[in-house]
PDB file of C-alpha atoms in Angstrom:
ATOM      1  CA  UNK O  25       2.248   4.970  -4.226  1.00 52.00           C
ATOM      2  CA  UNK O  26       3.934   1.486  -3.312  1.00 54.00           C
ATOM      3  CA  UNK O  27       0.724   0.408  -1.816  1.00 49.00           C
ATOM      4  CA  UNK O  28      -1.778   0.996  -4.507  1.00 51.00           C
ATOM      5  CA  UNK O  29       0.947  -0.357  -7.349  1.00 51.00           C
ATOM      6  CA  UNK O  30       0.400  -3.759  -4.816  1.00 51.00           C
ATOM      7  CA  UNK O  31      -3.065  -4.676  -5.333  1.00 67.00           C
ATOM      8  CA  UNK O  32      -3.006  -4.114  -8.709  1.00 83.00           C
ATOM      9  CA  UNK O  33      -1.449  -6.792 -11.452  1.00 83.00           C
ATOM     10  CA  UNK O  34      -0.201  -5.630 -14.649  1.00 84.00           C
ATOM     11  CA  UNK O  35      -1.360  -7.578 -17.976  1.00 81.00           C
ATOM     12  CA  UNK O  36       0.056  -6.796 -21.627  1.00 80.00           C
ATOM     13  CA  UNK O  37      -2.075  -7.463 -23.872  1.00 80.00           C
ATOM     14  CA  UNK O  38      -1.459  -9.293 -27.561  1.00 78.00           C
ATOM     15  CA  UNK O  39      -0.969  -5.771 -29.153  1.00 79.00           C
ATOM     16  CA  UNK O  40       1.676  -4.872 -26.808  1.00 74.00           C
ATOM     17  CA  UNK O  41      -0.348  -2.191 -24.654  1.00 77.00           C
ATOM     18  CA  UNK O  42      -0.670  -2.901 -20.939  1.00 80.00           C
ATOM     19  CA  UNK O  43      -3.740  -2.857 -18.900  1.00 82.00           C
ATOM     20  CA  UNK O  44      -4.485  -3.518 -14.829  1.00 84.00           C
ATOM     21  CA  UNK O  45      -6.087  -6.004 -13.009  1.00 82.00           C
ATOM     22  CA  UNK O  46      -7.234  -5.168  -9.450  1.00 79.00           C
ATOM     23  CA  UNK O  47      -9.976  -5.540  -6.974  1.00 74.00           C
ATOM     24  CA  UNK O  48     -10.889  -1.985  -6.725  1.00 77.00           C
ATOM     25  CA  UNK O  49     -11.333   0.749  -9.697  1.00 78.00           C
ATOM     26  CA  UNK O  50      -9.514   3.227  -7.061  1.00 81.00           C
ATOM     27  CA  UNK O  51      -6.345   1.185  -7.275  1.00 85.00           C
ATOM     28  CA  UNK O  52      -6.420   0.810 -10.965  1.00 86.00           C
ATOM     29  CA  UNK O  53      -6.775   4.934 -11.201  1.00 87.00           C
ATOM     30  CA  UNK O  54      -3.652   5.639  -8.765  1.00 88.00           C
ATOM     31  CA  UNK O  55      -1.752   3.543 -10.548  1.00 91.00           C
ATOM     32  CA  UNK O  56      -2.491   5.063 -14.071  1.00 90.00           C
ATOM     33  CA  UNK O  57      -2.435   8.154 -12.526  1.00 91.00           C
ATOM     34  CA  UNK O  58       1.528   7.467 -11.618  1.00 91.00           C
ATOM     35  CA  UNK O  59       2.438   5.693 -14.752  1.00 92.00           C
ATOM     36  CA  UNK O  60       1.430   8.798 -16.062  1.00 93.00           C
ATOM     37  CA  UNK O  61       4.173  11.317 -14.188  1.00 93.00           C
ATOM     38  CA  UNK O  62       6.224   8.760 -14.838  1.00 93.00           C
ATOM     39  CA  UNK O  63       6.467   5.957 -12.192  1.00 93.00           C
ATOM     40  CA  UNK O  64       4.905   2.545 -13.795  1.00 93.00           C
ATOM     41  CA  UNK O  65       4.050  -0.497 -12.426  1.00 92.00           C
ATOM     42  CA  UNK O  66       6.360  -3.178 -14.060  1.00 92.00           C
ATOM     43  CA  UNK O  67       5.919  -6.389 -12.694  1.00 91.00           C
ATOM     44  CA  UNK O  68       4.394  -7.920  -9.461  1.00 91.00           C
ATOM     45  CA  UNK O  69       3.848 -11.003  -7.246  1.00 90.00           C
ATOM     46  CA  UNK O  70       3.165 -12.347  -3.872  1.00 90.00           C
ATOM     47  CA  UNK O  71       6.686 -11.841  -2.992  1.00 94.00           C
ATOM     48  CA  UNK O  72       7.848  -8.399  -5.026  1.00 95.00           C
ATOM     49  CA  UNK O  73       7.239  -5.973  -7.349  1.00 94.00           C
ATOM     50  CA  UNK O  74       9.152  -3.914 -10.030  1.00 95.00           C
ATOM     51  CA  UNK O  75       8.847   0.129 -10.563  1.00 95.00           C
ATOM     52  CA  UNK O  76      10.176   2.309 -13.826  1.00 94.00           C
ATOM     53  CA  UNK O  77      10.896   5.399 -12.217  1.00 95.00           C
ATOM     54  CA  UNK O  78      11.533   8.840 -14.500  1.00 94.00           C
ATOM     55  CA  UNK O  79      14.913   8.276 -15.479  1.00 94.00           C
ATOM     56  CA  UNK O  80      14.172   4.818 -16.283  1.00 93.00           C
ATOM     57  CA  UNK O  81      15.494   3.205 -13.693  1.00 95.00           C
ATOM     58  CA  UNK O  82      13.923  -0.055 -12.273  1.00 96.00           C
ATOM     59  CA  UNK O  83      13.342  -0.916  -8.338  1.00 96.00           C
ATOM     60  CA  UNK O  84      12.372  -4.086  -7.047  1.00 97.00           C
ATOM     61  CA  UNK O  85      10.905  -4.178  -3.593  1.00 97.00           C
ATOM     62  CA  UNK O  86      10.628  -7.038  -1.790  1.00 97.00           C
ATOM     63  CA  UNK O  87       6.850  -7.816  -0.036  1.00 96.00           C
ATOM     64  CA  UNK O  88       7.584  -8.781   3.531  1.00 97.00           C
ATOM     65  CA  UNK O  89       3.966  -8.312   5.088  1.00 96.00           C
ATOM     66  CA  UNK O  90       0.155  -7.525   3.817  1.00 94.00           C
ATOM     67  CA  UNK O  91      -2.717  -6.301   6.239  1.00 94.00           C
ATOM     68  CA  UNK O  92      -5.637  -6.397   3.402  1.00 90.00           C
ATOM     69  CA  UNK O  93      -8.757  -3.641   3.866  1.00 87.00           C
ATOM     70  CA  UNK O  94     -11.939  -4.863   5.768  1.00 84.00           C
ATOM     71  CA  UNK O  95     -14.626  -3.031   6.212  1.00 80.00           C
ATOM     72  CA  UNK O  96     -14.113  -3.052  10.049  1.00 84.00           C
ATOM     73  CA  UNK O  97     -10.686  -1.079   9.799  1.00 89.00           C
ATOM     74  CA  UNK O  98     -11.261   0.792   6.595  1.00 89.00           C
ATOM     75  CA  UNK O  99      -7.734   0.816   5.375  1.00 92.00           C
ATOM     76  CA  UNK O 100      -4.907  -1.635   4.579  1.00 93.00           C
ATOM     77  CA  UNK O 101      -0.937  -1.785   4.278  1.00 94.00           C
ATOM     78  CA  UNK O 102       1.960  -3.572   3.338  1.00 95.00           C
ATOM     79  CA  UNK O 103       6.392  -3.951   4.274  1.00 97.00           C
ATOM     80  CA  UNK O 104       8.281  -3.475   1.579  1.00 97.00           C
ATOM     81  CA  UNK O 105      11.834  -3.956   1.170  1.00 98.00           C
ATOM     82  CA  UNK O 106      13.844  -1.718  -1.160  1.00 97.00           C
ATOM     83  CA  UNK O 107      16.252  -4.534  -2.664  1.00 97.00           C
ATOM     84  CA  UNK O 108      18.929  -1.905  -3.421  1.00 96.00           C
ATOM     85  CA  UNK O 109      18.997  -0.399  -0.404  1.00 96.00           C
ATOM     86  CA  UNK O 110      17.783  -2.655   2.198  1.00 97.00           C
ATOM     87  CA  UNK O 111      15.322  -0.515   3.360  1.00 98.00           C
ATOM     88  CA  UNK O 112      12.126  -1.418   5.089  1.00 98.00           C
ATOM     89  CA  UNK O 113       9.117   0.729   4.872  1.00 98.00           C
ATOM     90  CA  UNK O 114       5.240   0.280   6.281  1.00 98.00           C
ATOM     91  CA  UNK O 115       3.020   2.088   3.811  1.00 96.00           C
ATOM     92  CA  UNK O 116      -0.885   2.293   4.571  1.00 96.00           C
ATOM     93  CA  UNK O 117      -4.232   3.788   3.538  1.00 94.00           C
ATOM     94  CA  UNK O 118      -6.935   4.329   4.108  1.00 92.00           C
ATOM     95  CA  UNK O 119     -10.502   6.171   4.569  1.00 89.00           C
ATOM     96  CA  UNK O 120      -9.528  10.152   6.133  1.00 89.00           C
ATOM     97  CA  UNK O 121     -11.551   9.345   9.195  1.00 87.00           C
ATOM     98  CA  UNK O 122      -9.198   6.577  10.037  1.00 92.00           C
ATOM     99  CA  UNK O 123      -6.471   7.655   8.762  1.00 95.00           C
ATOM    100  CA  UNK O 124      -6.470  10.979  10.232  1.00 93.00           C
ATOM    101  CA  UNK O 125      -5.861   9.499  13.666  1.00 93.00           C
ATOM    102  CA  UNK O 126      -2.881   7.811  12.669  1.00 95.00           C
ATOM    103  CA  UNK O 127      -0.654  10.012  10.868  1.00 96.00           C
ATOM    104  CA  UNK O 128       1.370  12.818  12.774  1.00 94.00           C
ATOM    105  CA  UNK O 129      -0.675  15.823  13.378  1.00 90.00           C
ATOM    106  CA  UNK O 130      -0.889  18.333  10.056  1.00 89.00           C
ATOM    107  CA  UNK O 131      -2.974  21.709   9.469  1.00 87.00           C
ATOM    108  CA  UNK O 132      -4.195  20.490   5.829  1.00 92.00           C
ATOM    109  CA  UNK O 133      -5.705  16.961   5.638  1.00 94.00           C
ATOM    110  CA  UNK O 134      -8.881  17.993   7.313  1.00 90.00           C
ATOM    111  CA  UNK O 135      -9.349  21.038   4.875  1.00 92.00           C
ATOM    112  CA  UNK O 136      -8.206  19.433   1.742  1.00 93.00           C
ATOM    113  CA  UNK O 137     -10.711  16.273   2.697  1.00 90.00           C
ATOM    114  CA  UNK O 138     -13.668  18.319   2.530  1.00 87.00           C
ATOM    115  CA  UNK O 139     -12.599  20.336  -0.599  1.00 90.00           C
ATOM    116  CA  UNK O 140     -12.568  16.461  -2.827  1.00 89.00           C
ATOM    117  CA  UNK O 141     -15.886  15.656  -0.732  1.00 82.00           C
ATOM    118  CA  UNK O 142     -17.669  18.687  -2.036  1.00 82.00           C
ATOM    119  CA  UNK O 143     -16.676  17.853  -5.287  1.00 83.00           C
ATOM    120  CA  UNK O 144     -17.786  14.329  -4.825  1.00 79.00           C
ATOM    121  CA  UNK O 145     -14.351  12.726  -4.892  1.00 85.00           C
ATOM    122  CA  UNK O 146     -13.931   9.768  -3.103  1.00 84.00           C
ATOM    123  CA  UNK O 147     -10.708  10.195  -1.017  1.00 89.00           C
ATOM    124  CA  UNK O 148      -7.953   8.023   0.443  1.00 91.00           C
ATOM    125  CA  UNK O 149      -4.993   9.139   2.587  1.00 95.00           C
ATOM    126  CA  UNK O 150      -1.717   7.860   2.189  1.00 95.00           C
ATOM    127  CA  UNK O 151       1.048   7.390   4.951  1.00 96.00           C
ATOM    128  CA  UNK O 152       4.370   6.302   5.367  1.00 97.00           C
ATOM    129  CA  UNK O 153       6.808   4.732   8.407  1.00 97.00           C
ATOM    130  CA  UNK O 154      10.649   3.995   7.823  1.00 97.00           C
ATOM    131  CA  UNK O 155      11.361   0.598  10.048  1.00 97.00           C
ATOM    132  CA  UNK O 156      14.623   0.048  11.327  1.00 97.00           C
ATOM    133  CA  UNK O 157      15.903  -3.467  11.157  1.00 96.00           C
ATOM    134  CA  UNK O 158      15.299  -3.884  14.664  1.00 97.00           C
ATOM    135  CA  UNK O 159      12.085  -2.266  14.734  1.00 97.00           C
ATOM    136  CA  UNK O 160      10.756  -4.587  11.586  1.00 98.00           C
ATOM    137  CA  UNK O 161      12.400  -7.680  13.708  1.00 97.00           C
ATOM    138  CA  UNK O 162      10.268  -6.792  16.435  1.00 97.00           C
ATOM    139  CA  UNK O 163       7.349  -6.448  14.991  1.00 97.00           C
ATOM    140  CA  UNK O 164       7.893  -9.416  12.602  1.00 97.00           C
ATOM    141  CA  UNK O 165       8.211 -11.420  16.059  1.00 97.00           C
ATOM    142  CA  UNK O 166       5.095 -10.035  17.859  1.00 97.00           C
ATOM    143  CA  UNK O 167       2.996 -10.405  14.679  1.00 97.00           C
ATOM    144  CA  UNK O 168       3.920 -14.358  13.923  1.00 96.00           C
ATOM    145  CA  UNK O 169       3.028 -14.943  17.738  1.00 96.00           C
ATOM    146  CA  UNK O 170      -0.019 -13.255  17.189  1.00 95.00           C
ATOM    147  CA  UNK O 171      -1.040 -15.370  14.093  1.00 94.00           C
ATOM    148  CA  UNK O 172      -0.329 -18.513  16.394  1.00 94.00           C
ATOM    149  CA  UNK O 173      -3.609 -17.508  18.530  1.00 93.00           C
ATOM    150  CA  UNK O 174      -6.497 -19.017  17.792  1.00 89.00           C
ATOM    151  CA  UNK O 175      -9.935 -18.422  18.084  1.00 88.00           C
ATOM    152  CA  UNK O 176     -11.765 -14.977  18.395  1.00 85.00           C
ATOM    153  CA  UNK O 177      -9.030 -13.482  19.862  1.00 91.00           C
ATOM    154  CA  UNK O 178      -6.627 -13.534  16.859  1.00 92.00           C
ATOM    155  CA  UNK O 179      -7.905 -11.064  15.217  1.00 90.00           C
ATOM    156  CA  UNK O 180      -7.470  -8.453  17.599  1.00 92.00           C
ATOM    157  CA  UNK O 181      -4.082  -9.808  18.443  1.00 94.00           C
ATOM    158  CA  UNK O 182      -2.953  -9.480  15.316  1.00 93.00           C
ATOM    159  CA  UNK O 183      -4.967  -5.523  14.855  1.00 93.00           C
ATOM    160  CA  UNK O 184      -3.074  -4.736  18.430  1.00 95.00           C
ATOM    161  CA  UNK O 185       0.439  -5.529  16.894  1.00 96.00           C
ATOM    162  CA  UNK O 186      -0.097  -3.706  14.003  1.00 96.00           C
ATOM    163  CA  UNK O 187      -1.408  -0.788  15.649  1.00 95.00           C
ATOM    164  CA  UNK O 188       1.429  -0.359  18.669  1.00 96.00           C
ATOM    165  CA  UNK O 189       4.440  -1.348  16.126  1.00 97.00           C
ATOM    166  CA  UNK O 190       3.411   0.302  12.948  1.00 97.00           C
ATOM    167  CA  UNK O 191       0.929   2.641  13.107  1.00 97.00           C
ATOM    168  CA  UNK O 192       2.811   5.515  15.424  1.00 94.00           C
ATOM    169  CA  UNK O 193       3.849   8.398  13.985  1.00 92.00           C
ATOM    170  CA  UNK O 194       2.920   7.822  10.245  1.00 96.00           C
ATOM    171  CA  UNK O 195       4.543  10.538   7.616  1.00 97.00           C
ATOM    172  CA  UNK O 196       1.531  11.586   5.888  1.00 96.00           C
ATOM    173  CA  UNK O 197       2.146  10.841   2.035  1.00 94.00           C
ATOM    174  CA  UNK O 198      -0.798  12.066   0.185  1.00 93.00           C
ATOM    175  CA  UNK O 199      -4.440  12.201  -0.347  1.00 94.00           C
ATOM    176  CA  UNK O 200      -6.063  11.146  -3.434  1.00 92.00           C
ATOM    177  CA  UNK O 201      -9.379  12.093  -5.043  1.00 90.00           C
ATOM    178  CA  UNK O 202     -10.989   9.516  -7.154  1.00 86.00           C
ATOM    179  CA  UNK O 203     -14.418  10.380  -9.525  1.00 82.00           C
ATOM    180  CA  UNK O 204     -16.933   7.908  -9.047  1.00 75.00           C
ATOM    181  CA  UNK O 205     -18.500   7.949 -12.532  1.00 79.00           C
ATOM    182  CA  UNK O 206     -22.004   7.167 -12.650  1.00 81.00           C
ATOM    183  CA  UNK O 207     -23.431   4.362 -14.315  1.00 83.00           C
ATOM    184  CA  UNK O 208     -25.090   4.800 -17.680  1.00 86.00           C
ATOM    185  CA  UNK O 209     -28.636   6.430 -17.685  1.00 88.00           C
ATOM    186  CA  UNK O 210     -28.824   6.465 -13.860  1.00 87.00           C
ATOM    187  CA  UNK O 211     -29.573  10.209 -14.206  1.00 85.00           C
ATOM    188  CA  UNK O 212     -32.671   9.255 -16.588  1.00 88.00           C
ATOM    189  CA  UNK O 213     -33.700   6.816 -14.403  1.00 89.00           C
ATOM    190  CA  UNK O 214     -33.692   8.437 -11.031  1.00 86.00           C
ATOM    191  CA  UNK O 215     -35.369  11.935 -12.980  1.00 82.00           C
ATOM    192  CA  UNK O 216     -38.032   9.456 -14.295  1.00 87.00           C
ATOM    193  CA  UNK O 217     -38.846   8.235 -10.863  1.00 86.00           C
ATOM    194  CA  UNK O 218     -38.938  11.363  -9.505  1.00 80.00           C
ATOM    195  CA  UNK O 219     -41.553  12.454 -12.075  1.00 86.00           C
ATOM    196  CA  UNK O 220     -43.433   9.465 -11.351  1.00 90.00           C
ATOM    197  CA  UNK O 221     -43.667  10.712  -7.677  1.00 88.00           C
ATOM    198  CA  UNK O 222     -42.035   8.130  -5.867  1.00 87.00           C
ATOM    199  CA  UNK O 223     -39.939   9.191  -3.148  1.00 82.00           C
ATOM    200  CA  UNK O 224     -36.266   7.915  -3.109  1.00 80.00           C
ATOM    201  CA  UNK O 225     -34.003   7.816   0.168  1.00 78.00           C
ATOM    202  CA  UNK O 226     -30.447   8.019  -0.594  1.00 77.00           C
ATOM    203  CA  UNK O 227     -28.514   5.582   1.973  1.00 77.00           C
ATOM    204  CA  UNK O 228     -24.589   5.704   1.951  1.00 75.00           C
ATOM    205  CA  UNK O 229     -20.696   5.278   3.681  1.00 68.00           C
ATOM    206  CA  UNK O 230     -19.607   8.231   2.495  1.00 68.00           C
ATOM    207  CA  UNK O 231     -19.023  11.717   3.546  1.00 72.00           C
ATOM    208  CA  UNK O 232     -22.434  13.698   3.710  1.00 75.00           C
ATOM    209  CA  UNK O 233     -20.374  16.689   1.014  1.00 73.00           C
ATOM    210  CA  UNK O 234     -19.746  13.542  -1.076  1.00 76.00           C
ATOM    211  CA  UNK O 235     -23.065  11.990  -0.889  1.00 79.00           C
ATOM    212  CA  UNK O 236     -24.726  15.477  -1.358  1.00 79.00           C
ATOM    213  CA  UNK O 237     -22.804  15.767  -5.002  1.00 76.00           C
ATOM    214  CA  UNK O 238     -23.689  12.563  -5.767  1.00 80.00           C
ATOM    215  CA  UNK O 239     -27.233  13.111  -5.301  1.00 81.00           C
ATOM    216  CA  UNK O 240     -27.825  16.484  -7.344  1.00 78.00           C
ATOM    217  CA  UNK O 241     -24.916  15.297  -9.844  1.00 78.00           C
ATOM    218  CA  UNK O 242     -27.200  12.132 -10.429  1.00 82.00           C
ATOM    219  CA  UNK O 243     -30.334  14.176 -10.721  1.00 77.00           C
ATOM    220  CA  UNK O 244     -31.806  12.200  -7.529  1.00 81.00           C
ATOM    221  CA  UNK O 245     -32.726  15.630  -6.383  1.00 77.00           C
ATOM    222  CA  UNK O 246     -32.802  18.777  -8.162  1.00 71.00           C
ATOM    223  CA  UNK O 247     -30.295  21.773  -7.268  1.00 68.00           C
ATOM    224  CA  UNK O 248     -32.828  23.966  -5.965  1.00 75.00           C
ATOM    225  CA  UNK O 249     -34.154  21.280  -3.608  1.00 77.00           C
ATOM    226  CA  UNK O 250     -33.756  21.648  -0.098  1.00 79.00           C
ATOM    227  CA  UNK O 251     -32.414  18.086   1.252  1.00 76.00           C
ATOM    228  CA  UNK O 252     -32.741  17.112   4.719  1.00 74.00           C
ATOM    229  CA  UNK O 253     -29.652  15.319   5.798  1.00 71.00           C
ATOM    230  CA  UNK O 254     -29.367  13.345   9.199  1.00 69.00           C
ATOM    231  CA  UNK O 255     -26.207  11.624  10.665  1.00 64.00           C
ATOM    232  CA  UNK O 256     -26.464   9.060  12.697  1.00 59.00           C
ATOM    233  CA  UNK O 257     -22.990   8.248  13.149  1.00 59.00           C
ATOM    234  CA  UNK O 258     -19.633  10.271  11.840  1.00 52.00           C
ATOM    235  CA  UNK O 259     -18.799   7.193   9.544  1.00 48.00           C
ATOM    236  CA  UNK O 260     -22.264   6.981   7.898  1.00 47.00           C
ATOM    237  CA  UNK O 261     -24.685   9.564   6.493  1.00 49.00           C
ATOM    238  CA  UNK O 262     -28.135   9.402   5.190  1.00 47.00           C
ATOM    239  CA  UNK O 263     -30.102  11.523   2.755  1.00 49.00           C
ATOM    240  CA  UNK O 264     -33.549  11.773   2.870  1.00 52.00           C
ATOM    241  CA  UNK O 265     -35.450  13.178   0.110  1.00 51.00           C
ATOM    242  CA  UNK O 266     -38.700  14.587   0.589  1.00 43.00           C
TER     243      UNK O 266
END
């Protein structure tokens, strides 16, 4: 879970306890989730960051290279460098749809994905590509030319680097489910308009099983009520309510 433990910075606090900063409530559950089986967060910077593993061990890898998330590629990644070893690893992730055409072809991603959906988990895959030191080198020279271009075309110099050097055949890691907890009395709320007999669309990103969950779990439609759903592109759904 290298590239969650990277977005997130770890603060300790005056009574000794530590808490995490990050961007994103996703990356701040993974990484509780693995200090918890054993594998903290430590330290971090621009440059590094630190590990306790189980046996209380420390690693320190070394940050070579960061490709943050947009909402145009849906994921992100990072080069790390294990200082002990000396080895370099890519490690991205990102939303299933993406990610799914990326890492090498498996018989349980697709299955599993639905299962958190239906729950109404939001889910992120995880993947993972050994570099060689001539490999990294390579890629580390294509990518510096392509940050030398300038104009439009630099950003899809730099995604075409990325995507021929790094992002062939991908280990898949993991997938993670993350609850997105509803905010206080927005199940009052929503029930209290729908008394009032307004009618309420439901517009969202995610997966139609998630969005479905998230509709009856926030009482935005009740769980008898037939829901009309229409897709107007695999990466977006929309719930209409009638």
């Amino acid at each position: 879970m290298v590239e969650a433990h990277e977005q997130v910075t770890p603060v300790t606090n005056d009574d000794g306890t530590v808490t995490y900063q990050a961007s994103s409530p996703d990356e701040v559950a993974i990484v509780q989730w693995t200090e918890s089986v054993g594998v903290a967060l430590i330290s971090r910077d621009r440059a590094s960051m630190t590990l306790r593993l189980p046996t209380l061990t420390e690693v320190t890898y070394d940050i070579l290279a960061v490709f943050p998330f947009t909402s145009e590629s849906k994921r992100m990644g990072i080069i790390i460098r294990d200082r002990s070893s000396g080895q370099i690893t890519f490690v991205q992730k990102g939303a299933d749809v993406i990610m799914a055409k990326i890492v090498q072809k498996n018989d349980w991603l697709e299955e599993e994905t639905g299962n958190m959906a239906r729950e109404g988990l939001r889910t992120l895959v995880l993947g993972r590509k050994k570099l060689s030191k001539d490999a990294y080198e390579e890629f580390d020279r294509r990518y510096r030319q392509a940050q030398l271009v300038t104009g439009a075309q630099r950003v899809s110099a730099i995604e075409k680097v990325v995507t021929e050097c790094l992002e062939v055949d991908v280990e898949l890691l993991a997938l993670t489910g993350v609850e997105d907890k509803l905010q206080e009395d927005v199940k009052s709320t929503l029930e209290l308009l729908r008394n009032a007999g307004l009618k309420i669309w439901m517009l969202t990103g995610d997966k139609i099983e998630t969005a479905t969950n998230i509709a009856v779990s926030s009482k935005l439609v009740a769980r008898n009520q037939y829901i009309h759903q229409v897709a107007k592109r695999k990466l977006a759904s929309i719930i209409a309510v009638s």
